[in-house]
Short mmCIF file of C-alpha atoms and ligand atoms in Angstrom, two decimals:
data_model
loop_
_atom_site.label_atom_id
_atom_site.label_comp_id
_atom_site.label_asym_id
_atom_site.label_seq_id
_atom_site.Cartn_x
_atom_site.Cartn_y
_atom_site.Cartn_z
CA UNK T 1 -15.84 -9.87 -7.63
CA UNK T 2 -16.99 -12.85 -9.70
CA UNK T 3 -15.93 -10.99 -12.84
CA UNK T 4 -12.38 -10.46 -11.51
CA UNK T 5 -12.04 -14.14 -10.51
CA UNK T 6 -13.27 -15.18 -13.99
CA UNK T 7 -10.75 -12.93 -15.73
CA UNK T 8 -7.97 -14.27 -13.45
CA UNK T 9 -8.88 -17.92 -14.16
CA UNK T 10 -9.09 -17.28 -17.94
CA UNK T 11 -5.65 -15.62 -17.92
CA UNK T 12 -4.25 -18.51 -15.89
CA UNK T 13 -5.62 -21.06 -18.39
CA UNK T 14 -4.21 -19.12 -21.39
CA UNK T 15 -0.74 -18.84 -19.78
CA UNK T 16 -0.74 -22.57 -18.92
CA UNK T 17 -1.72 -23.47 -22.52
CA UNK T 18 1.13 -21.30 -23.89
CA UNK T 19 3.49 -22.94 -21.35
CA UNK T 20 2.43 -26.41 -22.53
CA UNK T 21 3.06 -25.43 -26.16
CA UNK T 22 -0.57 -25.35 -27.39
CA UNK T 23 -1.62 -23.16 -30.30
CA UNK T 24 -3.92 -20.75 -28.47
CA UNK T 25 -4.93 -18.56 -31.47
CA UNK T 26 -8.23 -20.43 -32.14
CA UNK T 27 -9.09 -20.10 -28.39
CA UNK T 28 -8.33 -16.37 -28.47
CA UNK T 29 -10.43 -16.01 -31.63
CA UNK T 30 -13.42 -17.74 -29.99
CA UNK T 31 -13.03 -15.67 -26.82
CA UNK T 32 -13.02 -12.50 -28.94
CA UNK T 33 -16.28 -13.55 -30.64
CA UNK T 34 -17.90 -14.31 -27.24
CA UNK T 35 -16.78 -10.92 -25.92
CA UNK T 36 -18.26 -9.10 -28.94
CA UNK T 37 -21.56 -10.99 -28.61
CA UNK T 38 -21.70 -10.13 -24.91
CA UNK T 39 -21.08 -6.43 -25.64
CA UNK T 40 -23.74 -6.26 -28.37
CA UNK T 41 -26.29 -7.93 -26.06
CA UNK T 42 -25.37 -5.58 -23.24
CA UNK T 43 -25.68 -2.44 -25.38
CA UNK T 44 -29.03 -3.61 -26.77
CA UNK T 45 -30.36 -4.04 -23.28
CA UNK T 46 -30.46 -7.82 -23.32
CA UNK T 47 -28.57 -8.00 -20.03
CA UNK T 48 -30.26 -5.08 -18.35
CA UNK T 49 -31.46 -5.70 -14.80
CA UNK T 50 -33.64 -3.15 -13.05
CA UNK T 51 -33.15 -2.44 -9.38
CA UNK T 52 -35.45 -4.40 -7.10
CA UNK T 53 -35.83 -3.12 -3.55
CA UNK T 54 -33.53 -4.96 -1.18
CA UNK T 55 -35.23 -7.07 1.46
CA UNK T 56 -35.84 -5.58 4.87
CA UNK T 57 -33.09 -7.60 6.51
CA UNK T 58 -30.57 -5.89 4.26
CA UNK T 59 -28.32 -3.33 5.91
CA UNK T 60 -29.82 -0.50 3.86
CA UNK T 61 -33.14 0.56 5.34
CA UNK T 62 -35.59 0.10 2.53
CA UNK T 63 -38.61 -0.97 4.49
CA UNK T 64 -40.30 2.40 4.31
CA UNK T 65 -43.79 2.85 5.67
CA UNK T 66 -46.25 5.70 5.28
CA UNK T 67 -45.34 6.79 8.85
CA UNK T 68 -41.82 7.57 7.61
CA UNK T 69 -43.20 10.19 5.24
CA UNK T 70 -43.93 13.60 6.72
CA UNK T 71 -46.83 15.75 5.46
CA UNK T 72 -48.33 14.78 2.07
CA UNK T 73 -51.56 13.77 3.81
CA UNK T 74 -53.79 14.09 0.77
CA UNK T 75 -51.28 12.26 -1.46
CA UNK T 76 -51.08 9.44 1.09
CA UNK T 77 -54.88 9.23 1.33
CA UNK T 78 -55.34 9.05 -2.45
CA UNK T 79 -52.59 6.48 -2.78
CA UNK T 80 -53.96 4.29 0.01
CA UNK T 81 -57.37 4.19 -1.66
CA UNK T 82 -55.80 3.13 -4.92
CA UNK T 83 -53.75 0.40 -3.25
CA UNK T 84 -56.87 -1.51 -2.21
CA UNK T 85 -56.81 -3.09 -5.65
CA UNK T 86 -53.70 -5.00 -4.59
CA UNK T 87 -54.52 -5.33 -0.91
CA UNK T 88 -58.14 -6.61 -1.16
CA UNK T 89 -58.57 -7.86 -4.74
CA UNK T 90 -61.50 -10.15 -3.85
CA UNK T 91 -63.62 -7.26 -2.62
CA UNK T 92 -62.67 -5.17 -5.65
CA UNK T 93 -63.71 -7.97 -7.98
CA UNK T 94 -67.00 -8.59 -6.06
CA UNK T 95 -67.92 -4.96 -6.53
CA UNK T 96 -67.20 -5.26 -10.23
CA UNK T 97 -64.52 -2.57 -10.06
CA UNK T 98 -61.99 -2.75 -12.86
CA UNK T 99 -58.40 -2.98 -11.61
CA UNK T 100 -56.33 0.11 -11.30
CA UNK T 101 -53.25 -0.26 -13.45
CA UNK T 102 -51.33 2.90 -12.93
CA UNK T 103 -50.89 5.78 -10.51
CA UNK T 104 -49.07 8.92 -11.54
CA UNK T 105 -47.32 10.94 -8.84
CA UNK T 106 -46.83 14.52 -9.97
CA UNK T 107 -44.77 17.09 -8.10
CA UNK T 108 -41.50 19.01 -7.81
CA UNK T 109 -38.21 17.16 -7.16
CA UNK T 110 -37.51 15.87 -3.68
CA UNK T 111 -41.09 15.92 -2.41
CA UNK T 112 -41.20 12.22 -1.58
CA UNK T 113 -42.59 10.55 -4.72
CA UNK T 114 -40.09 7.67 -4.55
CA UNK T 115 -40.72 7.33 -0.81
CA UNK T 116 -44.48 7.09 -1.42
CA UNK T 117 -43.97 4.36 -4.03
CA UNK T 118 -41.70 2.41 -1.66
CA UNK T 119 -44.20 2.81 1.18
CA UNK T 120 -46.92 1.54 -1.18
CA UNK T 121 -44.84 -1.60 -1.77
CA UNK T 122 -44.35 -2.21 1.98
CA UNK T 123 -48.03 -1.55 2.69
CA UNK T 124 -49.19 -4.05 0.08
CA UNK T 125 -46.36 -6.53 0.76
CA UNK T 126 -45.31 -6.32 -2.88
CA UNK T 127 -42.05 -6.62 -4.74
CA UNK T 128 -40.73 -3.18 -5.65
CA UNK T 129 -38.85 -2.69 -8.89
CA UNK T 130 -37.50 0.76 -9.70
CA UNK T 131 -36.40 2.18 -13.02
CA UNK T 132 -35.82 5.65 -14.44
CA UNK T 133 -37.27 6.88 -17.74
CA UNK T 134 -33.77 7.53 -19.07
CA UNK T 135 -32.86 3.83 -18.71
CA UNK T 136 -35.18 3.00 -21.61
CA UNK T 137 -33.62 5.34 -24.09
CA UNK T 138 -30.78 4.08 -26.25
CA UNK T 139 -29.64 5.00 -29.73
CA UNK T 140 -30.75 1.60 -31.10
CA UNK T 141 -34.37 1.23 -32.25
CA UNK T 142 -36.29 -1.40 -30.31
CA UNK T 143 -34.07 -1.39 -27.20
CA UNK T 144 -36.52 0.71 -25.15
CA UNK T 145 -39.46 -1.55 -26.02
CA UNK T 146 -37.40 -4.62 -25.14
CA UNK T 147 -36.48 -3.09 -21.78
CA UNK T 148 -40.14 -2.33 -21.00
CA UNK T 149 -41.00 -5.99 -21.67
CA UNK T 150 -38.07 -7.08 -19.47
CA UNK T 151 -39.13 -4.77 -16.67
CA UNK T 152 -42.60 -6.30 -16.42
CA UNK T 153 -41.20 -9.82 -16.81
CA UNK T 154 -38.59 -9.18 -14.11
CA UNK T 155 -41.33 -7.93 -11.76
CA UNK T 156 -43.35 -11.14 -12.30
CA UNK T 157 -40.32 -13.43 -11.93
CA UNK T 158 -39.00 -11.70 -8.80
CA UNK T 159 -42.44 -11.78 -7.17
CA UNK T 160 -42.77 -15.50 -7.89
CA UNK T 161 -39.28 -16.20 -6.59
CA UNK T 162 -40.06 -14.35 -3.35
CA UNK T 163 -43.53 -15.90 -3.00
CA UNK T 164 -45.30 -12.55 -3.29
CA UNK T 165 -48.68 -12.04 -4.89
CA UNK T 166 -48.02 -8.58 -6.26
CA UNK T 167 -45.37 -6.25 -7.59
CA UNK T 168 -45.07 -2.49 -7.82
CA UNK T 169 -43.09 -1.12 -10.73
CA UNK T 170 -41.88 2.42 -10.15
CA UNK T 171 -40.73 4.48 -13.12
CA UNK T 172 -39.16 7.82 -12.17
CA UNK T 173 -38.97 10.63 -14.78
CA UNK T 174 -41.68 8.83 -16.73
CA UNK T 175 -42.00 11.84 -19.06
CA UNK T 176 -38.78 10.71 -20.77
CA UNK T 177 -40.32 7.52 -22.11
CA UNK T 178 -43.95 8.63 -21.99
CA UNK T 179 -43.75 12.00 -23.73
CA UNK T 180 -46.17 12.91 -26.51
CA UNK T 181 -45.64 10.70 -29.56
CA UNK T 182 -44.01 12.43 -32.50
CA UNK T 183 -42.36 15.05 -30.26
CA UNK T 184 -38.83 13.62 -30.57
CA UNK T 185 -36.45 13.80 -33.49
CA UNK T 186 -35.80 10.03 -33.30
CA UNK T 187 -39.47 9.37 -32.75
CA UNK T 188 -39.56 5.81 -33.99
CA UNK T 189 -37.55 4.58 -31.00
CA UNK T 190 -39.46 6.73 -28.47
CA UNK T 191 -42.84 5.78 -29.95
CA UNK T 192 -42.03 2.06 -29.89
CA UNK T 193 -41.03 2.31 -26.21
CA UNK T 194 -44.21 4.12 -25.25
CA UNK T 195 -46.36 1.74 -27.32
CA UNK T 196 -44.80 -1.21 -25.50
CA UNK T 197 -45.59 0.40 -22.14
CA UNK T 198 -49.23 0.86 -23.24
CA UNK T 199 -49.37 -2.77 -24.39
CA UNK T 200 -47.98 -4.00 -21.04
CA UNK T 201 -50.44 -1.84 -19.10
CA UNK T 202 -53.39 -3.03 -21.19
CA UNK T 203 -52.34 -6.62 -20.54
CA UNK T 204 -52.61 -6.27 -16.74
CA UNK T 205 -55.65 -7.91 -15.23
CA UNK T 206 -57.13 -8.76 -11.84
CA UNK T 207 -56.89 -12.48 -12.66
CA UNK T 208 -53.11 -12.42 -13.17
CA UNK T 209 -51.27 -14.68 -10.73
CA UNK T 210 -49.01 -11.71 -9.94
CA UNK T 211 -50.90 -8.40 -9.73
CA UNK T 212 -48.81 -5.54 -11.03
CA UNK T 213 -49.29 -1.85 -10.31
CA UNK T 214 -47.30 0.74 -12.21
CA UNK T 215 -46.41 3.93 -10.34
CA UNK T 216 -44.97 6.71 -12.47
CA UNK T 217 -43.38 9.89 -11.15
CA UNK T 218 -42.87 13.15 -12.98
CA UNK T 219 -42.62 16.87 -12.47
CA UNK T 220 -43.69 17.54 -16.09
CA UNK T 221 -47.07 15.85 -16.51
CA UNK T 222 -47.83 18.32 -19.33
CA UNK T 223 -45.31 16.44 -21.51
CA UNK T 224 -47.05 13.06 -21.17
CA UNK T 225 -48.85 11.47 -24.09
CA UNK T 226 -52.65 11.55 -23.77
CA UNK T 227 -52.82 7.81 -24.37
CA UNK T 228 -51.00 7.26 -21.07
CA UNK T 229 -53.33 9.55 -19.16
CA UNK T 230 -56.59 8.17 -20.50
CA UNK T 231 -58.79 6.21 -18.06
CA UNK T 232 -57.75 2.59 -17.81
CA UNK T 233 -54.05 3.39 -17.74
CA UNK T 234 -52.88 6.05 -15.31
CA UNK T 235 -56.33 6.71 -13.90
CA UNK T 236 -55.11 8.21 -10.65
CA UNK T 237 -53.05 11.36 -10.77
CA UNK T 238 -51.79 12.19 -7.30
CA UNK T 239 -50.36 15.64 -6.65
CA UNK T 240 -47.25 15.54 -4.41
CA UNK T 241 -46.60 19.20 -3.63
CA UNK T 242 -44.04 21.06 -1.56
CA UNK T 243 -44.93 20.57 2.12
CA UNK T 244 -46.82 23.26 4.04
CA UNK T 245 -45.64 24.41 7.46
CA UNK T 246 -47.20 21.47 9.31
CA UNK T 247 -45.69 19.08 6.75
CA UNK T 248 -42.26 20.67 7.12
CA UNK T 249 -42.47 20.30 10.88
CA UNK T 250 -43.31 16.60 10.56
CA UNK T 251 -40.48 16.03 8.08
CA UNK T 252 -38.02 17.86 10.37
CA UNK T 253 -39.16 15.71 13.30
CA UNK T 254 -38.60 12.57 11.21
CA UNK T 255 -35.11 13.58 10.15
CA UNK T 256 -33.99 14.73 13.58
CA UNK T 257 -35.36 11.78 15.55
CA UNK T 258 -31.92 10.11 15.53
CA UNK T 259 -30.03 13.32 16.34
CA UNK T 260 -29.35 14.86 19.77
CA UNK T 261 -30.96 18.31 19.83
CA UNK T 262 -30.10 21.15 22.22
CA UNK T 263 -32.92 22.76 24.18
CA UNK T 264 -32.77 25.98 22.18
CA UNK T 265 -33.76 24.19 18.95
CA UNK T 266 -37.40 24.92 18.11
CA UNK T 267 -38.35 22.82 15.10
CA UNK T 268 -41.59 24.76 14.70
CA UNK T 269 -39.62 27.97 14.17
CA UNK T 270 -37.30 26.28 11.69
CA UNK T 271 -40.33 24.94 9.81
CA UNK T 272 -41.72 28.48 9.65
CA UNK T 273 -38.46 29.80 8.21
CA UNK T 274 -38.15 27.19 5.50
CA UNK T 275 -41.07 28.03 3.22
CA UNK T 276 -40.47 26.54 -0.23
CA UNK T 277 -38.18 23.74 1.06
CA UNK T 278 -38.91 20.23 -0.22
CA UNK T 279 -38.57 17.09 1.92
CA UNK T 280 -35.15 16.52 0.35
CA UNK T 281 -34.08 20.06 1.33
CA UNK T 282 -35.24 19.46 4.91
CA UNK T 283 -33.39 16.15 5.11
CA UNK T 284 -30.26 17.90 3.87
CA UNK T 285 -30.84 20.73 6.40
CA UNK T 286 -30.94 18.29 9.34
CA UNK T 287 -27.87 16.50 8.01
CA UNK T 288 -25.89 19.72 7.47
CA UNK T 289 -26.80 20.92 10.97
CA UNK T 290 -25.41 17.67 12.40
CA UNK T 291 -22.22 18.07 10.33
CA UNK T 292 -21.83 21.66 11.60
CA UNK T 293 -22.26 20.45 15.21
CA UNK T 294 -19.67 17.73 14.70
CA UNK T 295 -17.23 20.22 13.13
CA UNK T 296 -17.60 22.49 16.18
CA UNK T 297 -17.16 19.48 18.49
CA UNK T 298 -20.59 20.02 20.09
CA UNK T 299 -22.37 17.04 21.60
CA UNK T 300 -25.78 18.40 20.52
CA UNK T 301 -27.20 20.18 17.49
CA UNK T 302 -27.81 23.81 18.45
CA UNK T 303 -30.03 26.52 17.00
CA UNK T 304 -27.03 28.19 15.32
CA UNK T 305 -26.17 24.96 13.49
CA UNK T 306 -29.64 24.83 12.00
CA UNK T 307 -29.51 28.47 10.85
CA UNK T 308 -26.09 27.93 9.32
CA UNK T 309 -27.51 24.86 7.56
CA UNK T 310 -30.52 26.83 6.21
CA UNK T 311 -28.11 29.32 4.61
CA UNK T 312 -26.07 26.48 3.18
CA UNK T 313 -29.09 24.71 1.70
CA UNK T 314 -30.45 27.95 0.18
CA UNK T 315 -27.26 29.61 -0.99
CA UNK T 316 -24.67 26.81 -1.24
CA UNK T 317 -21.31 26.18 0.40
CA UNK T 318 -19.30 29.07 1.89
CA UNK T 319 -16.65 30.34 -0.49
CA UNK T 320 -13.05 30.87 0.51
CA UNK T 321 -12.70 34.08 -1.47
CA UNK T 322 -12.95 37.27 0.52
CA UNK T 323 -13.28 40.54 -1.41
CA UNK T 324 -11.09 43.60 -0.79
CA UNK T 325 -11.97 45.84 2.16
CA UNK T 326 -13.59 48.48 -0.06
CA UNK T 327 -15.72 45.92 -1.89
CA UNK T 328 -16.76 44.33 1.41
CA UNK T 329 -17.97 47.74 2.62
CA UNK T 330 -20.02 48.15 -0.55
CA UNK T 331 -21.56 44.69 -0.09
CA UNK T 332 -22.37 45.46 3.56
CA UNK T 333 -24.05 48.77 2.61
CA UNK T 334 -25.96 46.99 -0.13
CA UNK T 335 -27.27 44.25 2.19
CA UNK T 336 -28.17 46.68 4.98
CA UNK T 337 -30.10 48.69 2.36
CA UNK T 338 -32.24 45.63 1.55
CA UNK T 339 -32.72 44.84 5.24
CA UNK T 340 -33.69 48.37 6.21
CA UNK T 341 -36.41 48.58 3.56
CA UNK T 342 -37.71 45.17 4.64
CA UNK T 343 -37.81 46.18 8.33
CA UNK T 344 -39.53 49.48 7.60
CA UNK T 345 -42.19 47.79 5.46
CA UNK T 346 -42.71 44.92 7.85
CA UNK T 347 -41.11 45.19 11.29
CA UNK T 348 -39.43 41.99 12.55
CA UNK T 349 -39.17 40.58 9.04
CA UNK T 350 -35.37 40.20 8.93
CA UNK T 351 -33.81 37.07 10.34
CA UNK T 352 -30.13 37.45 9.33
CA UNK T 353 -27.88 39.68 7.28
CA UNK T 354 -24.53 38.34 6.13
CA UNK T 355 -21.60 39.22 3.90
CA UNK T 356 -20.10 35.73 3.94
CA UNK T 357 -19.91 34.73 0.25
CA UNK T 358 -21.86 31.59 -0.54
CA UNK T 359 -22.62 30.03 -3.92
CA UNK T 360 -23.07 32.91 -6.34
CA UNK T 361 -23.97 35.53 -3.71
CA UNK T 362 -21.42 37.82 -2.06
CA UNK T 363 -23.89 38.60 0.71
CA UNK T 364 -27.59 38.18 1.43
CA UNK T 365 -30.45 38.81 3.81
CA UNK T 366 -32.91 36.21 5.00
CA UNK T 367 -36.48 37.25 5.66
CA UNK T 368 -38.73 35.44 8.15
CA UNK T 369 -41.98 34.32 6.56
CA UNK T 370 -44.71 34.28 9.21
CA UNK T 371 -47.09 32.03 7.37
CA UNK T 372 -47.04 30.16 4.08
CA UNK T 373 -48.43 32.29 1.26
CA UNK T 374 -49.51 31.04 -2.13
CA UNK T 375 -51.12 34.17 -3.57
CA UNK T 376 -49.85 37.73 -3.32
CA UNK T 377 -51.46 41.18 -3.31
CA UNK T 378 -50.22 44.15 -5.32
CA UNK T 379 -48.98 45.79 -2.10
CA UNK T 380 -46.94 42.73 -1.21
CA UNK T 381 -45.34 42.54 -4.67
CA UNK T 382 -44.55 46.28 -4.61
CA UNK T 383 -42.98 45.84 -1.18
CA UNK T 384 -40.78 43.02 -2.49
CA UNK T 385 -39.72 45.23 -5.42
CA UNK T 386 -38.81 47.98 -2.95
CA UNK T 387 -36.71 45.57 -0.88
CA UNK T 388 -34.91 44.36 -4.03
CA UNK T 389 -34.13 47.94 -5.08
CA UNK T 390 -32.97 48.86 -1.54
CA UNK T 391 -29.49 47.45 -2.11
CA UNK T 392 -28.63 49.48 -5.23
CA UNK T 393 -30.20 52.71 -3.88
CA UNK T 394 -28.26 52.33 -0.64
CA UNK T 395 -24.99 51.97 -2.58
CA UNK T 396 -25.85 55.02 -4.65
CA UNK T 397 -26.81 57.23 -1.71
CA UNK T 398 -23.87 56.29 0.52
CA UNK T 399 -21.12 55.59 -1.98
CA UNK T 400 -22.19 57.79 -4.90
CA UNK T 401 -22.53 54.98 -7.47
CA UNK T 402 -24.14 51.60 -8.16
CA UNK T 403 -22.36 48.34 -8.98
CA UNK T 404 -23.01 45.17 -10.97
CA UNK T 405 -23.90 43.46 -7.66
CA UNK T 406 -27.50 44.63 -8.16
CA UNK T 407 -28.04 43.05 -11.59
CA UNK T 408 -29.77 39.98 -10.17
CA UNK T 409 -31.94 42.12 -7.86
CA UNK T 410 -33.09 44.17 -10.86
CA UNK T 411 -33.97 41.06 -12.83
CA UNK T 412 -36.09 39.77 -9.95
CA UNK T 413 -37.73 43.21 -9.53
CA UNK T 414 -38.60 43.25 -13.26
CA UNK T 415 -40.11 39.76 -12.99
CA UNK T 416 -42.26 40.90 -10.06
CA UNK T 417 -43.36 44.02 -11.95
CA UNK T 418 -44.34 41.78 -14.88
CA UNK T 419 -46.35 39.64 -12.45
CA UNK T 420 -48.27 42.77 -11.37
CA UNK T 421 -49.08 43.56 -15.02
CA UNK T 422 -49.91 39.93 -15.90
CA UNK T 423 -52.30 39.65 -12.96
CA UNK T 424 -54.22 42.73 -14.08
CA UNK T 425 -53.06 44.78 -11.09
CA UNK T 426 -51.30 47.59 -13.00
CA UNK T 427 -52.80 50.82 -14.33
CA UNK T 428 -53.24 49.01 -17.69
CA UNK T 429 -55.98 46.83 -16.18
CA UNK T 430 -56.46 43.30 -17.51
CA UNK T 431 -54.14 42.86 -20.49
CA UNK T 432 -52.26 40.14 -22.26
CA UNK T 433 -48.58 40.99 -21.99
CA UNK T 434 -47.94 38.87 -25.09
CA UNK T 435 -50.13 41.12 -27.24
CA UNK T 436 -49.03 44.37 -25.63
CA UNK T 437 -46.72 46.58 -27.79
CA UNK T 438 -43.26 46.32 -26.26
CA UNK T 439 -43.08 50.11 -25.81
CA UNK T 440 -46.24 50.12 -23.66
CA UNK T 441 -45.03 47.18 -21.57
CA UNK T 442 -41.66 48.83 -21.05
CA UNK T 443 -43.29 52.14 -20.05
CA UNK T 444 -45.49 50.40 -17.51
CA UNK T 445 -42.65 48.38 -16.05
CA UNK T 446 -40.67 51.59 -15.67
CA UNK T 447 -43.56 53.32 -13.90
CA UNK T 448 -43.89 50.51 -11.37
CA UNK T 449 -40.14 50.30 -10.72
CA UNK T 450 -39.58 54.10 -10.62
CA UNK T 451 -42.34 54.72 -8.12
CA UNK T 452 -40.84 52.12 -5.75
CA UNK T 453 -37.34 53.45 -6.32
CA UNK T 454 -38.44 56.95 -5.30
CA UNK T 455 -40.00 55.67 -2.07
CA UNK T 456 -36.90 53.66 -1.25
CA UNK T 457 -34.62 56.62 -1.95
CA UNK T 458 -36.58 58.78 0.51
CA UNK T 459 -36.25 56.16 3.22
CA UNK T 460 -32.54 55.49 2.63
CA UNK T 461 -31.71 59.22 2.68
CA UNK T 462 -33.38 59.50 6.07
CA UNK T 463 -31.50 56.54 7.45
CA UNK T 464 -27.93 57.09 6.20
CA UNK T 465 -26.61 57.13 9.77
CA UNK T 466 -28.19 53.82 10.64
CA UNK T 467 -26.91 52.22 7.43
CA UNK T 468 -23.34 53.46 8.15
CA UNK T 469 -23.44 52.13 11.69
CA UNK T 470 -25.01 48.79 10.81
CA UNK T 471 -22.67 48.28 7.82
CA UNK T 472 -19.64 48.91 10.08
CA UNK T 473 -20.88 46.33 12.56
CA UNK T 474 -21.65 43.85 9.76
CA UNK T 475 -18.13 44.32 8.35
CA UNK T 476 -16.73 43.44 11.75
CA UNK T 477 -19.01 40.46 12.50
CA UNK T 478 -19.69 39.25 8.92
CA UNK T 479 -23.12 38.03 9.98
CA UNK T 480 -25.66 39.84 12.15
CA UNK T 481 -29.04 39.07 13.55
CA UNK T 482 -32.13 41.09 12.54
CA UNK T 483 -32.50 42.08 16.23
CA UNK T 484 -29.38 44.27 16.02
CA UNK T 485 -30.85 46.32 13.17
CA UNK T 486 -34.18 46.62 14.99
CA UNK T 487 -32.37 47.88 18.10
CA UNK T 488 -30.54 50.50 16.03
CA UNK T 489 -33.77 51.62 14.41
CA UNK T 490 -35.45 51.89 17.82
CA UNK T 491 -32.60 53.97 19.24
CA UNK T 492 -32.54 56.27 16.23
CA UNK T 493 -36.27 56.84 16.56
CA UNK T 494 -35.79 57.79 20.24
CA UNK T 495 -33.06 60.27 19.30
CA UNK T 496 -35.24 61.73 16.59
CA UNK T 497 -37.96 62.16 19.19
CA UNK T 498 -35.54 63.83 21.63
CA UNK T 499 -34.34 66.24 18.95
CA UNK T 500 -37.90 67.11 18.07
CA UNK T 501 -38.81 67.70 21.74
CA UNK T 502 -35.72 69.88 22.24
P1 LIG W 1 -37.30 13.25 -7.63
O1 LIG W 1 -38.49 13.80 -8.33
O2 LIG W 1 -36.12 14.16 -7.71
O3 LIG W 1 -36.99 11.82 -7.98
P2 LIG W 1 -38.75 12.47 -5.26
O4 LIG W 1 -39.99 13.29 -5.19
O5 LIG W 1 -38.88 11.08 -5.75
O6 LIG W 1 -37.63 13.26 -6.06
P3 LIG W 1 -37.63 11.26 -2.93
O7 LIG W 1 -36.55 10.56 -3.68
O8 LIG W 1 -38.81 10.46 -2.50
O9 LIG W 1 -38.12 12.49 -3.80
O10 LIG W 1 -37.05 12.02 -1.67
C1 LIG W 1 -35.66 12.30 -1.54
C2 LIG W 1 -35.31 12.33 -0.06
O11 LIG W 1 -35.92 13.46 0.55
C3 LIG W 1 -35.83 11.14 0.70
O12 LIG W 1 -34.90 10.11 0.73
C4 LIG W 1 -36.09 11.70 2.08
O13 LIG W 1 -34.91 11.68 2.85
C5 LIG W 1 -36.44 13.14 1.82
N1 LIG W 1 -37.91 13.38 1.76
C6 LIG W 1 -38.59 13.86 0.70
N2 LIG W 1 -39.89 14.00 1.00
C7 LIG W 1 -40.05 13.57 2.27
C8 LIG W 1 -41.16 13.45 3.15
N3 LIG W 1 -42.39 13.83 2.77
N4 LIG W 1 -40.95 12.97 4.40
C9 LIG W 1 -39.71 12.60 4.80
N5 LIG W 1 -38.62 12.69 4.01
C10 LIG W 1 -38.76 13.18 2.77
#
């Protein structure tokens, strides 16, 4: 706004001078020089301002507390311990403890690292200044180092201005400016930036009038320079992992507390079905469910809105394209093939089957995980391979040929077979796949995949009727519940029994 007014005033002055008959060329020349100087300073980072957290009376809610963060109990506990250095500095100094200068939050995207840093600032009543690693990287040597200096200076100045005793500097994607020295092609610039960060961290002390704590966040801690990780710099490394089921439930509760929920919505069930979701995914899930409810003009968010939102978060937005009738039938047979194998291996494992195209998938099944699993047995992996192959085998048995629709399934099945070999669970015993002759590896992969394919083929041949029936129903409805398939399987079993008795 101020910029526009300035430009307007300057133009007004120039026009008036021309009107009055003044020679304005020297003025224009001077203005040009000022503009160039301004640009050079801007590019070199001289005018860079990092984003401080807005005060709590601002419209944007930035006053985040640890209660606003679901799950992450161990990360919160570790962080709280480390924050005592800011909160009770006298006690820390009495005990002769050296100040903690940096905390590194490590974890996948969207798990709440920024939220934790913001909560740390509220908890310690500190100024919060945020920056991203990429903001320090420019093509000019020395700009990054200058920005690091500015960042620390800005934290001190802002804290003083706001009468605060401490400041928290949060650097997201810290691996960009803190990666191992000598690992970049333009390493002089990168090394200078990192060196400046080390210098600033070494300069922090308990006696400073403004106590500064640096919180870095990364999902690639393996890229960080050892000098950053040595004790005395980032001495606390806090793992911020994907939430477990209890964590997901808490996050869902937090993000639905301002939304009207229908009685059929069971957040515990949704938490169970969203294994692998990050906090950001769960926030998006709650938001998408509310959008779906609004679109359908419902006054409350219903169960169906949440399930629709899960599909959207996993697979992406629905696509407008609808394949030809024949292709749709193939997709339906393919998906029912997957679902049937899954149900026969583990009854009640299928949640939904759909042929509504979303993202890159023309159709998909969603399995219900009962509990979070972090390690897998050979039987489990073989079962997953069988489910992946179910689609292609079903197409082959019912339509006489396969299609390219199974290429992604095969790739995933190969990856799982490799996992079996890598974990020493194949007939080769404990081997290093890197040192294995490619022929031997290939032969073993084939053995694992073929044996599952044979089993699946036997099952699909026995169930052709069910697949036909279920695929017809899926074509009509586009999306069916796992219960329908289970009902069909139950009925077919009864008939089989009757035939046998007769
Ligand atoms: P990135 O590594 O991509 O920067 P991040 O780990 O810093 O991600 P945040 O920015 O803290 O993730 O989280 C993004 C959004 O996800 C938050 O604004 C919040 O809505 C939601 N979220 C993530 N984790 C949690 C959590 N544990 N509890 C509540 N909400 C969460």
